[in-house]
mmCIF file of C-alpha atoms in Angstrom:
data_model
loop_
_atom_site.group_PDB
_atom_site.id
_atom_site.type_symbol
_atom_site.label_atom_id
_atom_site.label_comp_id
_atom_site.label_asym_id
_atom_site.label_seq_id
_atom_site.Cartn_x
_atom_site.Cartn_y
_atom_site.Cartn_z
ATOM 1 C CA UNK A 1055 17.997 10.559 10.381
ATOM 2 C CA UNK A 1056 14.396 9.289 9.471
ATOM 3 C CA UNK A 1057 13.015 9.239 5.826
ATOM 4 C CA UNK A 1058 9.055 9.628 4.901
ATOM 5 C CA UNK A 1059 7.363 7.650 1.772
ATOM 6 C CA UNK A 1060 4.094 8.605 0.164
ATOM 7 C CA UNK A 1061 3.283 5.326 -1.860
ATOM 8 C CA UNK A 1062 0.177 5.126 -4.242
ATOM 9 C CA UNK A 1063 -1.106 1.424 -4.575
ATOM 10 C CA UNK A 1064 -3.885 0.397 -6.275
ATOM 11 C CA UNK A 1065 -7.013 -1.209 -4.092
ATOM 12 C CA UNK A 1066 -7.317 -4.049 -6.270
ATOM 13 C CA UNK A 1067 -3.504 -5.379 -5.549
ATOM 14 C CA UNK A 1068 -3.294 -7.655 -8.964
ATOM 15 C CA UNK A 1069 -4.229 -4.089 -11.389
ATOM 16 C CA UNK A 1070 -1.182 -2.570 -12.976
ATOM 17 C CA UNK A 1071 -1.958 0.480 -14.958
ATOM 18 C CA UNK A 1072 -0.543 1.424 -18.445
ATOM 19 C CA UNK A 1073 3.265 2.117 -18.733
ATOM 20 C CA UNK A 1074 2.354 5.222 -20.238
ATOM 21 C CA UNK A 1075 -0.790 6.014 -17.245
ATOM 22 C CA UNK A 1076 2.402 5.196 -14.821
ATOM 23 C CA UNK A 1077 4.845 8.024 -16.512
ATOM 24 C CA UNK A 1078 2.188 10.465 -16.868
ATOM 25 C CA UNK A 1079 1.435 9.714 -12.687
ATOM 26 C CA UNK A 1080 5.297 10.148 -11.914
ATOM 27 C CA UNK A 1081 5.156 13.015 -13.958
ATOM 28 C CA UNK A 1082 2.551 14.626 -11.986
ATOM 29 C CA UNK A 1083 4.136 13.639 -8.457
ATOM 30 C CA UNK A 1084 7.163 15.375 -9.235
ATOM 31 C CA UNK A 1085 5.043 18.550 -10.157
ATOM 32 C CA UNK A 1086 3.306 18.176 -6.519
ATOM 33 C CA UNK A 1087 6.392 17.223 -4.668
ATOM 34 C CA UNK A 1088 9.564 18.829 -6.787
ATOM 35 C CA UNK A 1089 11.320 18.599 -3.334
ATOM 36 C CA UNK A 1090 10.950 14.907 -2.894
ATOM 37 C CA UNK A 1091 14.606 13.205 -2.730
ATOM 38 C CA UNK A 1092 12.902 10.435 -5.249
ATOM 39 C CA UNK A 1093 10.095 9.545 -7.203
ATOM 40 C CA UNK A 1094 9.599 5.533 -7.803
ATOM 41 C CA UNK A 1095 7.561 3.606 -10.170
ATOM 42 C CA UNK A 1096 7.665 -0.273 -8.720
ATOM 43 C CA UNK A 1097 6.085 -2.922 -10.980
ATOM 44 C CA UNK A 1098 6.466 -6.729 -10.316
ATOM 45 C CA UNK A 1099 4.567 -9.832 -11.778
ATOM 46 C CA UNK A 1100 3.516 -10.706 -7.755
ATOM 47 C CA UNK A 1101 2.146 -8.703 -5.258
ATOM 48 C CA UNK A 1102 5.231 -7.005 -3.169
ATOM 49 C CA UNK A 1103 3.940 -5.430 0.996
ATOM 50 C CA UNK A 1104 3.980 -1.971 1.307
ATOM 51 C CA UNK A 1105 3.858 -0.753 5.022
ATOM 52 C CA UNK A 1106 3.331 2.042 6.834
ATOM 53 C CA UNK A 1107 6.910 1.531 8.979
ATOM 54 C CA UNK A 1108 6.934 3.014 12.185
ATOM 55 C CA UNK A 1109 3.579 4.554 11.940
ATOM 56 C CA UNK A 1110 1.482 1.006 12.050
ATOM 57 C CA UNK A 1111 -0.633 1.688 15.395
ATOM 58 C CA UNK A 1112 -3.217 -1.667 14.768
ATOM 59 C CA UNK A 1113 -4.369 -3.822 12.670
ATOM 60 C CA UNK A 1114 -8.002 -5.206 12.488
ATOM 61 C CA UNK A 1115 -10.756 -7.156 11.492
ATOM 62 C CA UNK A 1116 -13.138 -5.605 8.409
ATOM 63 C CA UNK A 1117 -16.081 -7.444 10.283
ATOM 64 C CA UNK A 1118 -16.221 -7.107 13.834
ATOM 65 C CA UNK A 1119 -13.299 -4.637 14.659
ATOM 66 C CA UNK A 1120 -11.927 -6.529 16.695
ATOM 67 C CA UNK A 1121 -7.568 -6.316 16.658
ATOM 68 C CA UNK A 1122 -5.615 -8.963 15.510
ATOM 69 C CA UNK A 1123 -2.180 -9.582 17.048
ATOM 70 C CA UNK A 1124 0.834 -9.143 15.117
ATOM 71 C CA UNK A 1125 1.466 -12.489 16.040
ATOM 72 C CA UNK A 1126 -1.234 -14.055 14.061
ATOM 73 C CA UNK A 1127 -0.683 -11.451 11.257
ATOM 74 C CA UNK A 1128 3.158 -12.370 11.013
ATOM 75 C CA UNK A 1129 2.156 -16.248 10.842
ATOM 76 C CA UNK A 1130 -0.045 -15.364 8.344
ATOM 77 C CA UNK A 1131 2.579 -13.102 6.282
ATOM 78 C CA UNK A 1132 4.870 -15.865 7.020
ATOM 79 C CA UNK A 1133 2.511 -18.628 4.738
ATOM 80 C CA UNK A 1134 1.712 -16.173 2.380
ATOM 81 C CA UNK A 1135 4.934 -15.224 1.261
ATOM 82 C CA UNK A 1136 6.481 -16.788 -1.877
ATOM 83 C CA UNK A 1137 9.841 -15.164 -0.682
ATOM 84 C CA UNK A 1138 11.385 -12.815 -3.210
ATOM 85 C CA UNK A 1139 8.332 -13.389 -5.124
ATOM 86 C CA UNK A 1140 6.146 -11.537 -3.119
ATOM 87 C CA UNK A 1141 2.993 -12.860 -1.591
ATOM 88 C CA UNK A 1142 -0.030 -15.267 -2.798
ATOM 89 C CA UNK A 1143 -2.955 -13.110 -1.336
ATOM 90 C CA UNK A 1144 -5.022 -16.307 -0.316
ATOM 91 C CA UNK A 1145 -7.689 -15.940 2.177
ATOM 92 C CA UNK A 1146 -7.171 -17.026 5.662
ATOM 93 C CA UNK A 1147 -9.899 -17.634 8.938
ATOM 94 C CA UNK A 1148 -9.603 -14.454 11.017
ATOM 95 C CA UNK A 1149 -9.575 -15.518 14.791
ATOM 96 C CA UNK A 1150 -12.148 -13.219 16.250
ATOM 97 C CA UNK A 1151 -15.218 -14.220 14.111
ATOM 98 C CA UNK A 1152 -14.201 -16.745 11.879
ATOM 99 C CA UNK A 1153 -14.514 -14.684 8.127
ATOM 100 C CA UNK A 1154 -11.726 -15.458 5.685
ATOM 101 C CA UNK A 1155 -10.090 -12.080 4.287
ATOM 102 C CA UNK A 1156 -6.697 -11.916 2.267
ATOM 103 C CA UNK A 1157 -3.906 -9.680 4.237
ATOM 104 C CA UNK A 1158 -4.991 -6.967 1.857
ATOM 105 C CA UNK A 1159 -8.493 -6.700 3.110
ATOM 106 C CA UNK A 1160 -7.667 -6.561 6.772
ATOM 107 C CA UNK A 1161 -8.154 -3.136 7.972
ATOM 108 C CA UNK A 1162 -4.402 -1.288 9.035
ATOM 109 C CA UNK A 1163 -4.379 2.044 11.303
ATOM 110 C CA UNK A 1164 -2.214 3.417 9.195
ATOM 111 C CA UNK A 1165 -3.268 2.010 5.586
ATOM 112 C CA UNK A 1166 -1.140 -0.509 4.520
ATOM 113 C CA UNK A 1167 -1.162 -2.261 1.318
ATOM 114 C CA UNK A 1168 -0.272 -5.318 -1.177
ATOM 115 C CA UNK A 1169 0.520 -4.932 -4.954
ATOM 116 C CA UNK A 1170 2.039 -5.422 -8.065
ATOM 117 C CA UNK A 1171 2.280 -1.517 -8.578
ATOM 118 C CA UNK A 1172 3.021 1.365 -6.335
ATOM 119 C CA UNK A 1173 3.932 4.854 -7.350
ATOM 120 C CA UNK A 1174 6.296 6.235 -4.502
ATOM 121 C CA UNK A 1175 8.034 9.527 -3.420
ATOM 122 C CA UNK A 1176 10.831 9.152 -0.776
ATOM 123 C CA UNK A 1177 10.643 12.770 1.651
ATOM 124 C CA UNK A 1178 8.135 14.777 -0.571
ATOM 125 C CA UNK A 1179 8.429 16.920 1.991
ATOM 126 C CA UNK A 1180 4.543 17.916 1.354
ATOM 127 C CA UNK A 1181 2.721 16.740 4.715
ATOM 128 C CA UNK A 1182 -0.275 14.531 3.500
ATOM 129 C CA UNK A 1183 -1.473 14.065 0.493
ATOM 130 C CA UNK A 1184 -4.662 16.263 -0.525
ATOM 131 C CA UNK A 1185 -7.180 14.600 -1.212
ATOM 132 C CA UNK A 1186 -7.424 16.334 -4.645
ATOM 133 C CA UNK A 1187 -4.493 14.566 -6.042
ATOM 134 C CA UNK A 1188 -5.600 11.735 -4.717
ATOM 135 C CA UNK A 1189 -8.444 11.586 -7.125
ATOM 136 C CA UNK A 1190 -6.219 13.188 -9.600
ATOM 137 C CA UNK A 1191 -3.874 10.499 -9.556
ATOM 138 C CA UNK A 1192 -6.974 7.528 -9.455
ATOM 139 C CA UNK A 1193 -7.815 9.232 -12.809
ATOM 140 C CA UNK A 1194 -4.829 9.248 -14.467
ATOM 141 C CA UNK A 1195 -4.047 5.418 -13.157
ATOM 142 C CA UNK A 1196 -7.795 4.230 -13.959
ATOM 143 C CA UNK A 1197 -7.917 2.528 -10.295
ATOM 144 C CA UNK A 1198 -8.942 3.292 -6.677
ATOM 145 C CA UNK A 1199 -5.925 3.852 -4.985
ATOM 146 C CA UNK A 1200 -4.545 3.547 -1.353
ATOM 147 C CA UNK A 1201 -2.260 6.098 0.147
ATOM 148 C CA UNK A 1202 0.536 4.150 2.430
ATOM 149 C CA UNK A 1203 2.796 6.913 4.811
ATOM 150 C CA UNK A 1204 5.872 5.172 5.555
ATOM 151 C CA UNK A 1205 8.225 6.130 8.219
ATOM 152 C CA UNK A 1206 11.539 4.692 8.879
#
């Protein structure tokens, strides 16, 4: 059997809103997906990799578009990682045109993300995420979030 994660992480991978902006976010989840098997706050002091599982189709340049091979990418994840600490965020030298992005910043088909908070719901069983409570939930965080679909 296959499980499905909506995660909520914060654009800015370092921000990690109030403990009480956090319950009042979990709080609202469960109201949008009372079916979901769980409902996770995850807060560390280093940024942790949240990825889209089985659903990552590409992942690419911000500049030029151009893809960059998992290869590269793994190298890269490889360096950045402080182990169980999570990762550094440094900026490396893509290969296509030579610009230095973090892992964060390179563009993922479908969104990935790095953080030191995520807000996640394991089978919501609600199909995607409206839009609506996207915003909603940016409000209540105080943050731009991202909106990571994992499958497994």
């Amino acid at each position: 059997m296959s499980d499905n994660w909506i995660a909520l992480v914060p654009e800015n991978p370092r921000f990690v809103p109030h403990a009480t902006d956090q319950r009042r976010a979990r709080i609202r989840f469960a109201e949008i997906a009372p079916d979901a098997d769980e409902i996770e706050i995850k807060v560390s002091e280093a940024a942790q990799f949240f990825d889209c599982g089985g659903n990552l189709e590409r992942i690419s340049c911000p500049s030029c578009d151009a893809e960059i091979t998992v290869d590269w990418w793994q190298d890269r994840m490889d360096e950045d990682s402080d182990g169980e600490d999570g990762f550094k965020l440094v900026s490396y030298t893509v290969p296509c045109c030579r610009k230095r992005y973090t892992l964060n910043e390179l563009a993922y088909d479908w969104p990935q993300a790095f953080g030191c908070f995520a807000l996640d719901a394991m089978n919501p069983n609600i199909g995607k995420l409206a839009d609506k409570y996207k915003r909603e939930f940016e409000n209540i965080l105080g943050t731009k979030l991202r909106v990571i679909y994992q499958h497994i």
